[in-house]
mmCIF file with all atom_site columns, N, CA and C in Angstrom:
data_model
loop_
_atom_site.group_PDB
_atom_site.id
_atom_site.type_symbol
_atom_site.label_atom_id
_atom_site.label_alt_id
_atom_site.label_comp_id
_atom_site.label_asym_id
_atom_site.label_entity_id
_atom_site.label_seq_id
_atom_site.pdbx_PDB_ins_code
_atom_site.Cartn_x
_atom_site.Cartn_y
_atom_site.Cartn_z
_atom_site.occupancy
_atom_site.B_iso_or_equiv
_atom_site.pdbx_formal_charge
_atom_site.auth_seq_id
_atom_site.auth_comp_id
_atom_site.auth_asym_id
_atom_site.auth_atom_id
_atom_site.pdbx_PDB_model_num
ATOM 1   N N  . SER A 1 1  ? -2.081  7.787   20.822  1.00 51.00 ? 1007 SER A N  1
ATOM 2   C CA . SER A 1 1  ? -1.957  7.400   19.494  1.00 51.00 ? 1007 SER A CA 1
ATOM 3   C C  . SER A 1 1  ? -0.915  6.544   19.132  1.00 51.00 ? 1007 SER A C  1
ATOM 4   N N  . ASP A 1 2  ? -1.239  6.502   17.721  1.00 72.00 ? 1008 ASP A N  1
ATOM 5   C CA . ASP A 1 2  ? 0.096   5.168   16.997  1.00 72.00 ? 1008 ASP A CA 1
ATOM 6   C C  . ASP A 1 2  ? 1.167   6.023   16.300  1.00 72.00 ? 1008 ASP A C  1
ATOM 7   N N  . GLN A 1 3  ? 2.181   5.962   16.699  1.00 83.00 ? 1009 GLN A N  1
ATOM 8   C CA . GLN A 1 3  ? 3.387   5.891   16.151  1.00 83.00 ? 1009 GLN A CA 1
ATOM 9   C C  . GLN A 1 3  ? 4.104   5.493   14.755  1.00 83.00 ? 1009 GLN A C  1
ATOM 10  N N  . TRP A 1 4  ? 4.146   5.687   13.928  1.00 85.00 ? 1010 TRP A N  1
ATOM 11  C CA . TRP A 1 4  ? 4.795   5.140   12.900  1.00 85.00 ? 1010 TRP A CA 1
ATOM 12  C C  . TRP A 1 4  ? 6.161   5.303   12.769  1.00 85.00 ? 1010 TRP A C  1
ATOM 13  N N  . ILE A 1 5  ? 6.961   4.100   12.785  1.00 88.00 ? 1011 ILE A N  1
ATOM 14  C CA . ILE A 1 5  ? 8.241   4.229   12.042  1.00 88.00 ? 1011 ILE A CA 1
ATOM 15  C C  . ILE A 1 5  ? 8.900   3.667   10.773  1.00 88.00 ? 1011 ILE A C  1
ATOM 16  N N  . GLU A 1 6  ? 9.932   4.660   10.287  1.00 88.00 ? 1012 GLU A N  1
ATOM 17  C CA . GLU A 1 6  ? 10.121  4.142   8.876   1.00 88.00 ? 1012 GLU A CA 1
ATOM 18  C C  . GLU A 1 6  ? 10.606  2.607   9.481   1.00 88.00 ? 1012 GLU A C  1
ATOM 19  N N  . VAL A 1 7  ? 10.544  1.500   8.212   1.00 90.00 ? 1013 VAL A N  1
ATOM 20  C CA . VAL A 1 7  ? 11.259  -0.216  8.555   1.00 90.00 ? 1013 VAL A CA 1
ATOM 21  C C  . VAL A 1 7  ? 12.146  -0.184  7.431   1.00 90.00 ? 1013 VAL A C  1
ATOM 22  N N  . PHE A 1 8  ? 11.324  0.168   6.362   1.00 88.00 ? 1014 PHE A N  1
ATOM 23  C CA . PHE A 1 8  ? 12.569  0.081   5.399   1.00 88.00 ? 1014 PHE A CA 1
ATOM 24  C C  . PHE A 1 8  ? 12.173  0.805   3.855   1.00 88.00 ? 1014 PHE A C  1
ATOM 25  N N  . LYS A 1 9  ? 12.727  0.618   2.765   1.00 91.00 ? 1015 LYS A N  1
ATOM 26  C CA . LYS A 1 9  ? 12.504  1.443   1.394   1.00 91.00 ? 1015 LYS A CA 1
ATOM 27  C C  . LYS A 1 9  ? 12.808  0.138   0.549   1.00 91.00 ? 1015 LYS A C  1
ATOM 28  N N  . LYS A 1 10 ? 11.770  0.324   -0.143  1.00 91.00 ? 1016 LYS A N  1
ATOM 29  C CA . LYS A 1 10 ? 11.846  -0.687  -1.163  1.00 91.00 ? 1016 LYS A CA 1
ATOM 30  C C  . LYS A 1 10 ? 11.158  0.280   -2.786  1.00 91.00 ? 1016 LYS A C  1
ATOM 31  N N  . ARG A 1 11 ? 12.471  -0.688  -3.986  1.00 93.00 ? 1017 ARG A N  1
ATOM 32  C CA . ARG A 1 11 ? 11.803  -0.137  -4.959  1.00 93.00 ? 1017 ARG A CA 1
ATOM 33  C C  . ARG A 1 11 ? 10.416  -0.856  -5.362  1.00 93.00 ? 1017 ARG A C  1
ATOM 34  N N  . ALA A 1 12 ? 9.644   -0.237  -6.474  1.00 95.00 ? 1018 ALA A N  1
ATOM 35  C CA . ALA A 1 12 ? 9.008   -1.326  -6.208  1.00 95.00 ? 1018 ALA A CA 1
ATOM 36  C C  . ALA A 1 12 ? 8.044   -0.878  -8.055  1.00 95.00 ? 1018 ALA A C  1
ATOM 37  N N  . TYR A 1 13 ? 7.036   -1.560  -8.502  1.00 95.00 ? 1019 TYR A N  1
ATOM 38  C CA . TYR A 1 13 ? 6.296   -1.238  -9.932  1.00 95.00 ? 1019 TYR A CA 1
ATOM 39  C C  . TYR A 1 13 ? 4.674   -1.057  -9.545  1.00 95.00 ? 1019 TYR A C  1
ATOM 40  N N  . VAL A 1 14 ? 4.624   0.309   -9.367  1.00 96.00 ? 1020 VAL A N  1
ATOM 41  C CA . VAL A 1 14 ? 3.312   0.592   -8.697  1.00 96.00 ? 1020 VAL A CA 1
ATOM 42  C C  . VAL A 1 14 ? 2.110   0.553   -10.029 1.00 96.00 ? 1020 VAL A C  1
ATOM 43  N N  . ARG A 1 15 ? 1.044   -0.013  -9.643  1.00 96.00 ? 1021 ARG A N  1
ATOM 44  C CA . ARG A 1 15 ? 0.168   -0.005  -10.992 1.00 96.00 ? 1021 ARG A CA 1
ATOM 45  C C  . ARG A 1 15 ? -1.497  0.247   -10.557 1.00 96.00 ? 1021 ARG A C  1
ATOM 46  N N  . PHE A 1 16 ? -2.166  1.016   -10.868 1.00 93.00 ? 1022 PHE A N  1
ATOM 47  C CA . PHE A 1 16 ? -3.375  1.600   -10.326 1.00 93.00 ? 1022 PHE A CA 1
ATOM 48  C C  . PHE A 1 16 ? -4.385  0.545   -10.701 1.00 93.00 ? 1022 PHE A C  1
ATOM 49  N N  . ASN A 1 17 ? -5.092  0.257   -9.726  1.00 91.00 ? 1023 ASN A N  1
ATOM 50  C CA . ASN A 1 17 ? -5.953  -0.529  -9.759  1.00 91.00 ? 1023 ASN A CA 1
ATOM 51  C C  . ASN A 1 17 ? -7.551  0.339   -9.721  1.00 91.00 ? 1023 ASN A C  1
ATOM 52  N N  . SER A 1 18 ? -7.963  1.013   -9.213  1.00 89.00 ? 1024 SER A N  1
ATOM 53  C CA . SER A 1 18 ? -9.311  1.755   -8.664  1.00 89.00 ? 1024 SER A CA 1
ATOM 54  C C  . SER A 1 18 ? -9.311  2.998   -8.203  1.00 89.00 ? 1024 SER A C  1
ATOM 55  N N  . GLY A 1 19 ? -10.335 3.824   -8.258  1.00 86.00 ? 1025 GLY A N  1
ATOM 56  C CA . GLY A 1 19 ? -10.039 5.116   -7.874  1.00 86.00 ? 1025 GLY A CA 1
ATOM 57  C C  . GLY A 1 19 ? -11.567 5.438   -7.523  1.00 86.00 ? 1025 GLY A C  1
ATOM 58  N N  . SER A 1 20 ? -12.158 5.998   -6.233  1.00 84.00 ? 1026 SER A N  1
ATOM 59  C CA . SER A 1 20 ? -13.402 6.576   -6.005  1.00 84.00 ? 1026 SER A CA 1
ATOM 60  C C  . SER A 1 20 ? -13.261 8.022   -5.579  1.00 84.00 ? 1026 SER A C  1
ATOM 61  N N  . ARG A 1 21 ? -14.580 8.576   -5.874  1.00 85.00 ? 1027 ARG A N  1
ATOM 62  C CA . ARG A 1 21 ? -14.424 10.001  -5.233  1.00 85.00 ? 1027 ARG A CA 1
ATOM 63  C C  . ARG A 1 21 ? -16.182 9.745   -4.743  1.00 85.00 ? 1027 ARG A C  1
ATOM 64  N N  . LYS A 1 22 ? -16.236 10.046  -3.133  1.00 82.00 ? 1028 LYS A N  1
ATOM 65  C CA . LYS A 1 22 ? -17.620 10.408  -2.699  1.00 82.00 ? 1028 LYS A CA 1
ATOM 66  C C  . LYS A 1 22 ? -17.359 11.535  -1.806  1.00 82.00 ? 1028 LYS A C  1
ATOM 67  N N  . GLU A 1 23 ? -19.034 12.100  -1.205  1.00 82.00 ? 1029 GLU A N  1
ATOM 68  C CA . GLU A 1 23 ? -18.857 12.994  -0.202  1.00 82.00 ? 1029 GLU A CA 1
ATOM 69  C C  . GLU A 1 23 ? -19.691 11.888  1.172   1.00 82.00 ? 1029 GLU A C  1
ATOM 70  N N  . VAL A 1 24 ? -18.899 12.491  2.215   1.00 79.00 ? 1030 VAL A N  1
ATOM 71  C CA . VAL A 1 24 ? -19.326 12.118  3.385   1.00 79.00 ? 1030 VAL A CA 1
ATOM 72  C C  . VAL A 1 24 ? -19.159 13.498  4.505   1.00 79.00 ? 1030 VAL A C  1
ATOM 73  N N  . ASN A 1 25 ? -20.149 13.199  4.990   1.00 83.00 ? 1031 ASN A N  1
ATOM 74  C CA . ASN A 1 25 ? -20.435 14.662  5.904   1.00 83.00 ? 1031 ASN A CA 1
ATOM 75  C C  . ASN A 1 25 ? -19.923 15.813  5.306   1.00 83.00 ? 1031 ASN A C  1
ATOM 76  N N  . ASN A 1 26 ? -20.303 16.335  3.958   1.00 83.00 ? 1032 ASN A N  1
ATOM 77  C CA . ASN A 1 26 ? -20.039 17.706  2.985   1.00 83.00 ? 1032 ASN A CA 1
ATOM 78  C C  . ASN A 1 26 ? -18.398 17.657  3.241   1.00 83.00 ? 1032 ASN A C  1
ATOM 79  N N  . GLU A 1 27 ? -17.829 15.849  3.043   1.00 82.00 ? 1033 GLU A N  1
ATOM 80  C CA . GLU A 1 27 ? -16.418 16.536  2.914   1.00 82.00 ? 1033 GLU A CA 1
ATOM 81  C C  . GLU A 1 27 ? -15.905 15.564  1.586   1.00 82.00 ? 1033 GLU A C  1
ATOM 82  N N  . VAL A 1 28 ? -15.642 15.509  0.874   1.00 81.00 ? 1034 VAL A N  1
ATOM 83  C CA . VAL A 1 28 ? -14.776 15.161  -0.501  1.00 81.00 ? 1034 VAL A CA 1
ATOM 84  C C  . VAL A 1 28 ? -13.983 13.885  0.338   1.00 81.00 ? 1034 VAL A C  1
ATOM 85  N N  . ILE A 1 29 ? -14.223 12.911  0.134   1.00 82.00 ? 1035 ILE A N  1
ATOM 86  C CA . ILE A 1 29 ? -13.309 11.821  -0.189  1.00 82.00 ? 1035 ILE A CA 1
ATOM 87  C C  . ILE A 1 29 ? -12.925 11.311  -1.013  1.00 82.00 ? 1035 ILE A C  1
ATOM 88  N N  . ASN A 1 30 ? -11.421 11.324  -1.503  1.00 84.00 ? 1036 ASN A N  1
ATOM 89  C CA . ASN A 1 30 ? -10.860 10.519  -2.656  1.00 84.00 ? 1036 ASN A CA 1
ATOM 90  C C  . ASN A 1 30 ? -10.036 9.061   -2.289  1.00 84.00 ? 1036 ASN A C  1
ATOM 91  N N  . THR A 1 31 ? -10.421 7.750   -2.910  1.00 86.00 ? 1037 THR A N  1
ATOM 92  C CA . THR A 1 31 ? -9.741  7.233   -2.358  1.00 86.00 ? 1037 THR A CA 1
ATOM 93  C C  . THR A 1 31 ? -9.104  6.277   -3.458  1.00 86.00 ? 1037 THR A C  1
ATOM 94  N N  . GLU A 1 32 ? -8.133  5.904   -3.531  1.00 93.00 ? 1038 GLU A N  1
ATOM 95  C CA . GLU A 1 32 ? -7.683  4.543   -4.573  1.00 93.00 ? 1038 GLU A CA 1
ATOM 96  C C  . GLU A 1 32 ? -6.665  3.759   -4.077  1.00 93.00 ? 1038 GLU A C  1
ATOM 97  N N  . VAL A 1 33 ? -6.780  2.822   -5.425  1.00 95.00 ? 1039 VAL A N  1
ATOM 98  C CA . VAL A 1 33 ? -6.591  1.326   -4.187  1.00 95.00 ? 1039 VAL A CA 1
ATOM 99  C C  . VAL A 1 33 ? -5.135  1.224   -5.919  1.00 95.00 ? 1039 VAL A C  1
ATOM 100 N N  . LEU A 1 34 ? -4.101  0.677   -5.192  1.00 96.00 ? 1040 LEU A N  1
ATOM 101 C CA . LEU A 1 34 ? -2.795  0.620   -5.721  1.00 96.00 ? 1040 LEU A CA 1
ATOM 102 C C  . LEU A 1 34 ? -2.280  -1.023  -5.684  1.00 96.00 ? 1040 LEU A C  1
ATOM 103 N N  . THR A 1 35 ? -1.627  -1.280  -7.032  1.00 97.00 ? 1041 THR A N  1
ATOM 104 C CA . THR A 1 35 ? -0.982  -2.772  -6.700  1.00 97.00 ? 1041 THR A CA 1
ATOM 105 C C  . THR A 1 35 ? 0.472   -2.335  -6.608  1.00 97.00 ? 1041 THR A C  1
ATOM 106 N N  . PHE A 1 36 ? 1.297   -2.536  -5.654  1.00 97.00 ? 1042 PHE A N  1
ATOM 107 C CA . PHE A 1 36 ? 2.728   -2.580  -5.597  1.00 97.00 ? 1042 PHE A CA 1
ATOM 108 C C  . PHE A 1 36 ? 3.351   -3.893  -5.791  1.00 97.00 ? 1042 PHE A C  1
ATOM 109 N N  . MET A 1 37 ? 4.259   -4.038  -6.442  1.00 96.00 ? 1043 MET A N  1
ATOM 110 C CA . MET A 1 37 ? 5.528   -5.293  -6.503  1.00 96.00 ? 1043 MET A CA 1
ATOM 111 C C  . MET A 1 37 ? 6.759   -5.161  -6.338  1.00 96.00 ? 1043 MET A C  1
ATOM 112 N N  . ILE A 1 38 ? 7.328   -5.900  -5.522  1.00 96.00 ? 1044 ILE A N  1
ATOM 113 C CA . ILE A 1 38 ? 8.491   -5.745  -5.069  1.00 96.00 ? 1044 ILE A CA 1
ATOM 114 C C  . ILE A 1 38 ? 9.100   -7.185  -4.445  1.00 96.00 ? 1044 ILE A C  1
ATOM 115 N N  . ARG A 1 39 ? 10.567  -6.995  -4.655  1.00 95.00 ? 1045 ARG A N  1
ATOM 116 C CA . ARG A 1 39 ? 11.278  -8.565  -4.596  1.00 95.00 ? 1045 ARG A CA 1
ATOM 117 C C  . ARG A 1 39 ? 10.743  -9.385  -3.527  1.00 95.00 ? 1045 ARG A C  1
ATOM 118 N N  . TYR A 1 40 ? 10.719  -10.208 -3.478  1.00 94.00 ? 1046 TYR A N  1
ATOM 119 C CA . TYR A 1 40 ? 10.156  -10.854 -3.016  1.00 94.00 ? 1046 TYR A CA 1
ATOM 120 C C  . TYR A 1 40 ? 10.820  -10.875 -1.080  1.00 94.00 ? 1046 TYR A C  1
ATOM 121 N N  . THR A 1 41 ? 10.187  -10.760 0.003   1.00 92.00 ? 1047 THR A N  1
ATOM 122 C CA . THR A 1 41 ? 10.457  -10.725 0.914   1.00 92.00 ? 1047 THR A CA 1
ATOM 123 C C  . THR A 1 41 ? 9.281   -11.005 1.574   1.00 92.00 ? 1047 THR A C  1
ATOM 124 N N  . LYS A 1 42 ? 9.618   -11.732 3.440   1.00 91.00 ? 1048 LYS A N  1
ATOM 125 C CA . LYS A 1 42 ? 8.683   -11.663 4.454   1.00 91.00 ? 1048 LYS A CA 1
ATOM 126 C C  . LYS A 1 42 ? 8.568   -10.548 5.524   1.00 91.00 ? 1048 LYS A C  1
ATOM 127 N N  . GLU A 1 43 ? 9.214   -9.631  4.920   1.00 91.00 ? 1049 GLU A N  1
ATOM 128 C CA . GLU A 1 43 ? 9.091   -8.698  5.783   1.00 91.00 ? 1049 GLU A CA 1
ATOM 129 C C  . GLU A 1 43 ? 8.453   -7.602  5.830   1.00 91.00 ? 1049 GLU A C  1
ATOM 130 N N  . VAL A 1 44 ? 7.144   -7.871  5.300   1.00 93.00 ? 1050 VAL A N  1
ATOM 131 C CA . VAL A 1 44 ? 6.281   -6.828  4.844   1.00 93.00 ? 1050 VAL A CA 1
ATOM 132 C C  . VAL A 1 44 ? 5.218   -7.698  5.615   1.00 93.00 ? 1050 VAL A C  1
ATOM 133 N N  . GLN A 1 45 ? 4.202   -7.172  6.263   1.00 93.00 ? 1051 GLN A N  1
ATOM 134 C CA . GLN A 1 45 ? 3.180   -7.411  6.975   1.00 93.00 ? 1051 GLN A CA 1
ATOM 135 C C  . GLN A 1 45 ? 1.978   -6.328  7.103   1.00 93.00 ? 1051 GLN A C  1
ATOM 136 N N  . GLU A 1 46 ? 0.681   -6.957  6.799   1.00 93.00 ? 1052 GLU A N  1
ATOM 137 C CA . GLU A 1 46 ? -0.390  -6.306  6.915   1.00 93.00 ? 1052 GLU A CA 1
ATOM 138 C C  . GLU A 1 46 ? -0.872  -5.141  7.697   1.00 93.00 ? 1052 GLU A C  1
ATOM 139 N N  . LYS A 1 47 ? -0.265  -4.819  8.998   1.00 93.00 ? 1053 LYS A N  1
ATOM 140 C CA . LYS A 1 47 ? -0.523  -3.997  9.738   1.00 93.00 ? 1053 LYS A CA 1
ATOM 141 C C  . LYS A 1 47 ? 0.539   -2.849  9.412   1.00 93.00 ? 1053 LYS A C  1
ATOM 142 N N  . MET A 1 48 ? 1.482   -2.879  8.547   1.00 94.00 ? 1054 MET A N  1
ATOM 143 C CA . MET A 1 48 ? 2.373   -1.918  7.861   1.00 94.00 ? 1054 MET A CA 1
ATOM 144 C C  . MET A 1 48 ? 1.705   -0.826  7.196   1.00 94.00 ? 1054 MET A C  1
ATOM 145 N N  . ARG A 1 49 ? 2.249   0.165   7.029   1.00 95.00 ? 1055 ARG A N  1
ATOM 146 C CA . ARG A 1 49 ? 1.684   1.802   5.892   1.00 95.00 ? 1055 ARG A CA 1
ATOM 147 C C  . ARG A 1 49 ? 2.710   1.663   4.783   1.00 95.00 ? 1055 ARG A C  1
ATOM 148 N N  . ILE A 1 50 ? 2.063   1.840   3.788   1.00 95.00 ? 1056 ILE A N  1
ATOM 149 C CA . ILE A 1 50 ? 3.238   2.536   3.157   1.00 95.00 ? 1056 ILE A CA 1
ATOM 150 C C  . ILE A 1 50 ? 2.705   3.864   2.478   1.00 95.00 ? 1056 ILE A C  1
ATOM 151 N N  . ILE A 1 51 ? 3.840   4.244   2.320   1.00 94.00 ? 1057 ILE A N  1
ATOM 152 C CA . ILE A 1 51 ? 4.162   6.053   1.977   1.00 94.00 ? 1057 ILE A CA 1
ATOM 153 C C  . ILE A 1 51 ? 4.296   5.729   0.301   1.00 94.00 ? 1057 ILE A C  1
ATOM 154 N N  . TYR A 1 52 ? 3.801   6.643   -0.353  1.00 94.00 ? 1058 TYR A N  1
ATOM 155 C CA . TYR A 1 52 ? 4.249   6.400   -2.167  1.00 94.00 ? 1058 TYR A CA 1
ATOM 156 C C  . TYR A 1 52 ? 3.389   7.950   -2.432  1.00 94.00 ? 1058 TYR A C  1
ATOM 157 N N  . GLU A 1 53 ? 4.406   8.847   -3.241  1.00 93.00 ? 1059 GLU A N  1
ATOM 158 C CA . GLU A 1 53 ? 4.177   9.868   -3.217  1.00 93.00 ? 1059 GLU A CA 1
ATOM 159 C C  . GLU A 1 53 ? 3.481   10.583  -2.745  1.00 93.00 ? 1059 GLU A C  1
ATOM 160 N N  . GLY A 1 54 ? 4.258   10.819  -0.962  1.00 91.00 ? 1060 GLY A N  1
ATOM 161 C CA . GLY A 1 54 ? 3.436   11.353  -0.090  1.00 91.00 ? 1060 GLY A CA 1
ATOM 162 C C  . GLY A 1 54 ? 2.254   11.120  0.364   1.00 91.00 ? 1060 GLY A C  1
ATOM 163 N N  . ARG A 1 55 ? 1.662   9.692   -0.310  1.00 92.00 ? 1061 ARG A N  1
ATOM 164 C CA . ARG A 1 55 ? 0.089   9.931   0.591   1.00 92.00 ? 1061 ARG A CA 1
ATOM 165 C C  . ARG A 1 55 ? 0.592   8.347   1.386   1.00 92.00 ? 1061 ARG A C  1
ATOM 166 N N  . LYS A 1 56 ? -0.503  8.326   2.296   1.00 93.00 ? 1062 LYS A N  1
ATOM 167 C CA . LYS A 1 56 ? -0.148  7.141   2.991   1.00 93.00 ? 1062 LYS A CA 1
ATOM 168 C C  . LYS A 1 56 ? -1.188  5.893   2.915   1.00 93.00 ? 1062 LYS A C  1
ATOM 169 N N  . TYR A 1 57 ? -0.718  4.466   2.872   1.00 95.00 ? 1063 TYR A N  1
ATOM 170 C CA . TYR A 1 57 ? -1.996  3.135   2.274   1.00 95.00 ? 1063 TYR A CA 1
ATOM 171 C C  . TYR A 1 57 ? -1.647  2.370   3.127   1.00 95.00 ? 1063 TYR A C  1
ATOM 172 N N  . LYS A 1 58 ? -3.193  1.996   3.925   1.00 95.00 ? 1064 LYS A N  1
ATOM 173 C CA . LYS A 1 58 ? -3.061  0.473   4.606   1.00 95.00 ? 1064 LYS A CA 1
ATOM 174 C C  . LYS A 1 58 ? -2.858  -0.589  3.397   1.00 95.00 ? 1064 LYS A C  1
ATOM 175 N N  . ILE A 1 59 ? -2.136  -1.563  4.050   1.00 97.00 ? 1065 ILE A N  1
ATOM 176 C CA . ILE A 1 59 ? -2.088  -2.969  3.544   1.00 97.00 ? 1065 ILE A CA 1
ATOM 177 C C  . ILE A 1 59 ? -3.639  -3.621  3.483   1.00 97.00 ? 1065 ILE A C  1
ATOM 178 N N  . ASN A 1 60 ? -4.021  -4.182  2.082   1.00 96.00 ? 1066 ASN A N  1
ATOM 179 C CA . ASN A 1 60 ? -5.188  -4.566  1.963   1.00 96.00 ? 1066 ASN A CA 1
ATOM 180 C C  . ASN A 1 60 ? -5.062  -6.339  2.183   1.00 96.00 ? 1066 ASN A C  1
ATOM 181 N N  . MET A 1 61 ? -4.200  -6.599  1.353   1.00 96.00 ? 1067 MET A N  1
ATOM 182 C CA . MET A 1 61 ? -3.644  -7.733  0.864   1.00 96.00 ? 1067 MET A CA 1
ATOM 183 C C  . MET A 1 61 ? -2.296  -7.837  0.395   1.00 96.00 ? 1067 MET A C  1
ATOM 184 N N  . ILE A 1 62 ? -1.575  -9.171  1.315   1.00 97.00 ? 1068 ILE A N  1
ATOM 185 C CA . ILE A 1 62 ? -0.110  -9.597  0.477   1.00 97.00 ? 1068 ILE A CA 1
ATOM 186 C C  . ILE A 1 62 ? -0.113  -10.825 0.191   1.00 97.00 ? 1068 ILE A C  1
ATOM 187 N N  . ASN A 1 63 ? 0.480   -11.361 -1.351  1.00 96.00 ? 1069 ASN A N  1
ATOM 188 C CA . ASN A 1 63 ? 0.957   -12.226 -2.095  1.00 96.00 ? 1069 ASN A CA 1
ATOM 189 C C  . ASN A 1 63 ? 2.081   -12.310 -1.938  1.00 96.00 ? 1069 ASN A C  1
ATOM 190 N N  . ARG A 1 64 ? 2.667   -13.352 -1.511  1.00 95.00 ? 1070 ARG A N  1
ATOM 191 C CA . ARG A 1 64 ? 4.182   -13.476 -1.572  1.00 95.00 ? 1070 ARG A CA 1
ATOM 192 C C  . ARG A 1 64 ? 4.353   -14.818 -3.288  1.00 95.00 ? 1070 ARG A C  1
ATOM 193 N N  . ASP A 1 65 ? 4.999   -14.711 -4.330  1.00 92.00 ? 1071 ASP A N  1
ATOM 194 C CA . ASP A 1 65 ? 5.140   -15.662 -5.145  1.00 92.00 ? 1071 ASP A CA 1
ATOM 195 C C  . ASP A 1 65 ? 6.657   -15.762 -5.188  1.00 92.00 ? 1071 ASP A C  1
ATOM 196 N N  . ARG A 1 66 ? 6.823   -17.302 -4.554  1.00 91.00 ? 1072 ARG A N  1
ATOM 197 C CA . ARG A 1 66 ? 8.014   -17.469 -5.083  1.00 91.00 ? 1072 ARG A CA 1
ATOM 198 C C  . ARG A 1 66 ? 8.834   -17.678 -6.615  1.00 91.00 ? 1072 ARG A C  1
ATOM 199 N N  . ILE A 1 67 ? 7.481   -17.902 -7.370  1.00 91.00 ? 1073 ILE A N  1
ATOM 200 C CA . ILE A 1 67 ? 8.164   -18.378 -8.648  1.00 91.00 ? 1073 ILE A CA 1
ATOM 201 C C  . ILE A 1 67 ? 8.237   -16.662 -9.125  1.00 91.00 ? 1073 ILE A C  1
ATOM 202 N N  . GLN A 1 68 ? 7.682   -16.135 -9.329  1.00 91.00 ? 1074 GLN A N  1
ATOM 203 C CA . GLN A 1 68 ? 7.989   -14.570 -9.718  1.00 91.00 ? 1074 GLN A CA 1
ATOM 204 C C  . GLN A 1 68 ? 9.165   -13.718 -9.047  1.00 91.00 ? 1074 GLN A C  1
ATOM 205 N N  . GLN A 1 69 ? 9.285   -14.544 -7.927  1.00 96.00 ? 1075 GLN A N  1
ATOM 206 C CA . GLN A 1 69 ? 10.187  -13.572 -6.685  1.00 96.00 ? 1075 GLN A CA 1
ATOM 207 C C  . GLN A 1 69 ? 9.902   -12.247 -6.667  1.00 96.00 ? 1075 GLN A C  1
ATOM 208 N N  . ALA A 1 70 ? 8.678   -12.149 -6.195  1.00 96.00 ? 1076 ALA A N  1
ATOM 209 C CA . ALA A 1 70 ? 7.796   -11.101 -5.817  1.00 96.00 ? 1076 ALA A CA 1
ATOM 210 C C  . ALA A 1 70 ? 6.917   -11.111 -4.784  1.00 96.00 ? 1076 ALA A C  1
ATOM 211 N N  . THR A 1 71 ? 7.119   -10.056 -4.326  1.00 96.00 ? 1077 THR A N  1
ATOM 212 C CA . THR A 1 71 ? 5.446   -10.207 -2.835  1.00 96.00 ? 1077 THR A CA 1
ATOM 213 C C  . THR A 1 71 ? 4.903   -8.602  -3.859  1.00 96.00 ? 1077 THR A C  1
ATOM 214 N N  . ILE A 1 72 ? 3.322   -9.219  -3.732  1.00 96.00 ? 1078 ILE A N  1
ATOM 215 C CA . ILE A 1 72 ? 2.135   -8.338  -4.483  1.00 96.00 ? 1078 ILE A CA 1
ATOM 216 C C  . ILE A 1 72 ? 1.465   -7.702  -3.388  1.00 96.00 ? 1078 ILE A C  1
ATOM 217 N N  . ILE A 1 73 ? 1.316   -6.331  -3.374  1.00 97.00 ? 1079 ILE A N  1
ATOM 218 C CA . ILE A 1 73 ? 0.986   -6.062  -1.983  1.00 97.00 ? 1079 ILE A CA 1
ATOM 219 C C  . ILE A 1 73 ? -0.282  -5.180  -2.657  1.00 97.00 ? 1079 ILE A C  1
ATOM 220 N N  . GLN A 1 74 ? -1.268  -5.476  -2.074  1.00 97.00 ? 1080 GLN A N  1
ATOM 221 C CA . GLN A 1 74 ? -2.647  -4.664  -2.542  1.00 97.00 ? 1080 GLN A CA 1
ATOM 222 C C  . GLN A 1 74 ? -3.101  -3.459  -1.329  1.00 97.00 ? 1080 GLN A C  1
ATOM 223 N N  . ALA A 1 75 ? -3.122  -2.194  -1.986  1.00 97.00 ? 1081 ALA A N  1
ATOM 224 C CA . ALA A 1 75 ? -3.328  -1.291  -0.510  1.00 97.00 ? 1081 ALA A CA 1
ATOM 225 C C  . ALA A 1 75 ? -3.856  -0.010  -0.997  1.00 97.00 ? 1081 ALA A C  1
ATOM 226 N N  . GLU A 1 76 ? -4.977  0.771   -0.249  1.00 95.00 ? 1082 GLU A N  1
ATOM 227 C CA . GLU A 1 76 ? -6.201  1.638   -0.335  1.00 95.00 ? 1082 GLU A CA 1
ATOM 228 C C  . GLU A 1 76 ? -5.526  2.783   0.197   1.00 95.00 ? 1082 GLU A C  1
ATOM 229 N N  . SER A 1 77 ? -5.666  3.783   -0.037  1.00 94.00 ? 1083 SER A N  1
ATOM 230 C CA . SER A 1 77 ? -5.413  5.022   0.150   1.00 94.00 ? 1083 SER A CA 1
ATOM 231 C C  . SER A 1 77 ? -5.808  5.627   1.415   1.00 94.00 ? 1083 SER A C  1
ATOM 232 N N  . ILE A 1 78 ? -5.083  6.284   2.463   1.00 91.00 ? 1084 ILE A N  1
ATOM 233 C CA . ILE A 1 78 ? -5.593  6.570   3.600   1.00 91.00 ? 1084 ILE A CA 1
ATOM 234 C C  . ILE A 1 78 ? -5.903  8.258   3.897   1.00 91.00 ? 1084 ILE A C  1
ATOM 235 N N  . ASN A 1 79 ? -7.389  8.208   4.024   1.00 81.00 ? 1085 ASN A N  1
ATOM 236 C CA . ASN A 1 79 ? -7.819  9.721   4.065   1.00 81.00 ? 1085 ASN A CA 1
ATOM 237 C C  . ASN A 1 79 ? -7.747  10.407  5.626   1.00 81.00 ? 1085 ASN A C  1
ATOM 238 N N  . GLU A 1 80 ? -6.798  11.216  5.204   1.00 74.00 ? 1086 GLU A N  1
ATOM 239 C CA . GLU A 1 80 ? -6.536  12.088  6.894   1.00 74.00 ? 1086 GLU A CA 1
ATOM 240 C C  . GLU A 1 80 ? -7.321  13.294  7.026   1.00 74.00 ? 1086 GLU A C  1
#
């Protein structure tokens, strides 16, 4: 099984992008897509996970913007 470790904690501006609710195999699945903006860093990688307000998110996209001095991350909730 995969073992996850905490790499770092960052302050972030978080914006809700979209959400959906669907039923799969008689189970209700809620997904949401959030955008996280943190200070510019090269530490973040797409294979990492984000924990925000107790929920886990997989990283879909990373945009490093040197002009804004920000790293913008789009992530989707993981249903476990």
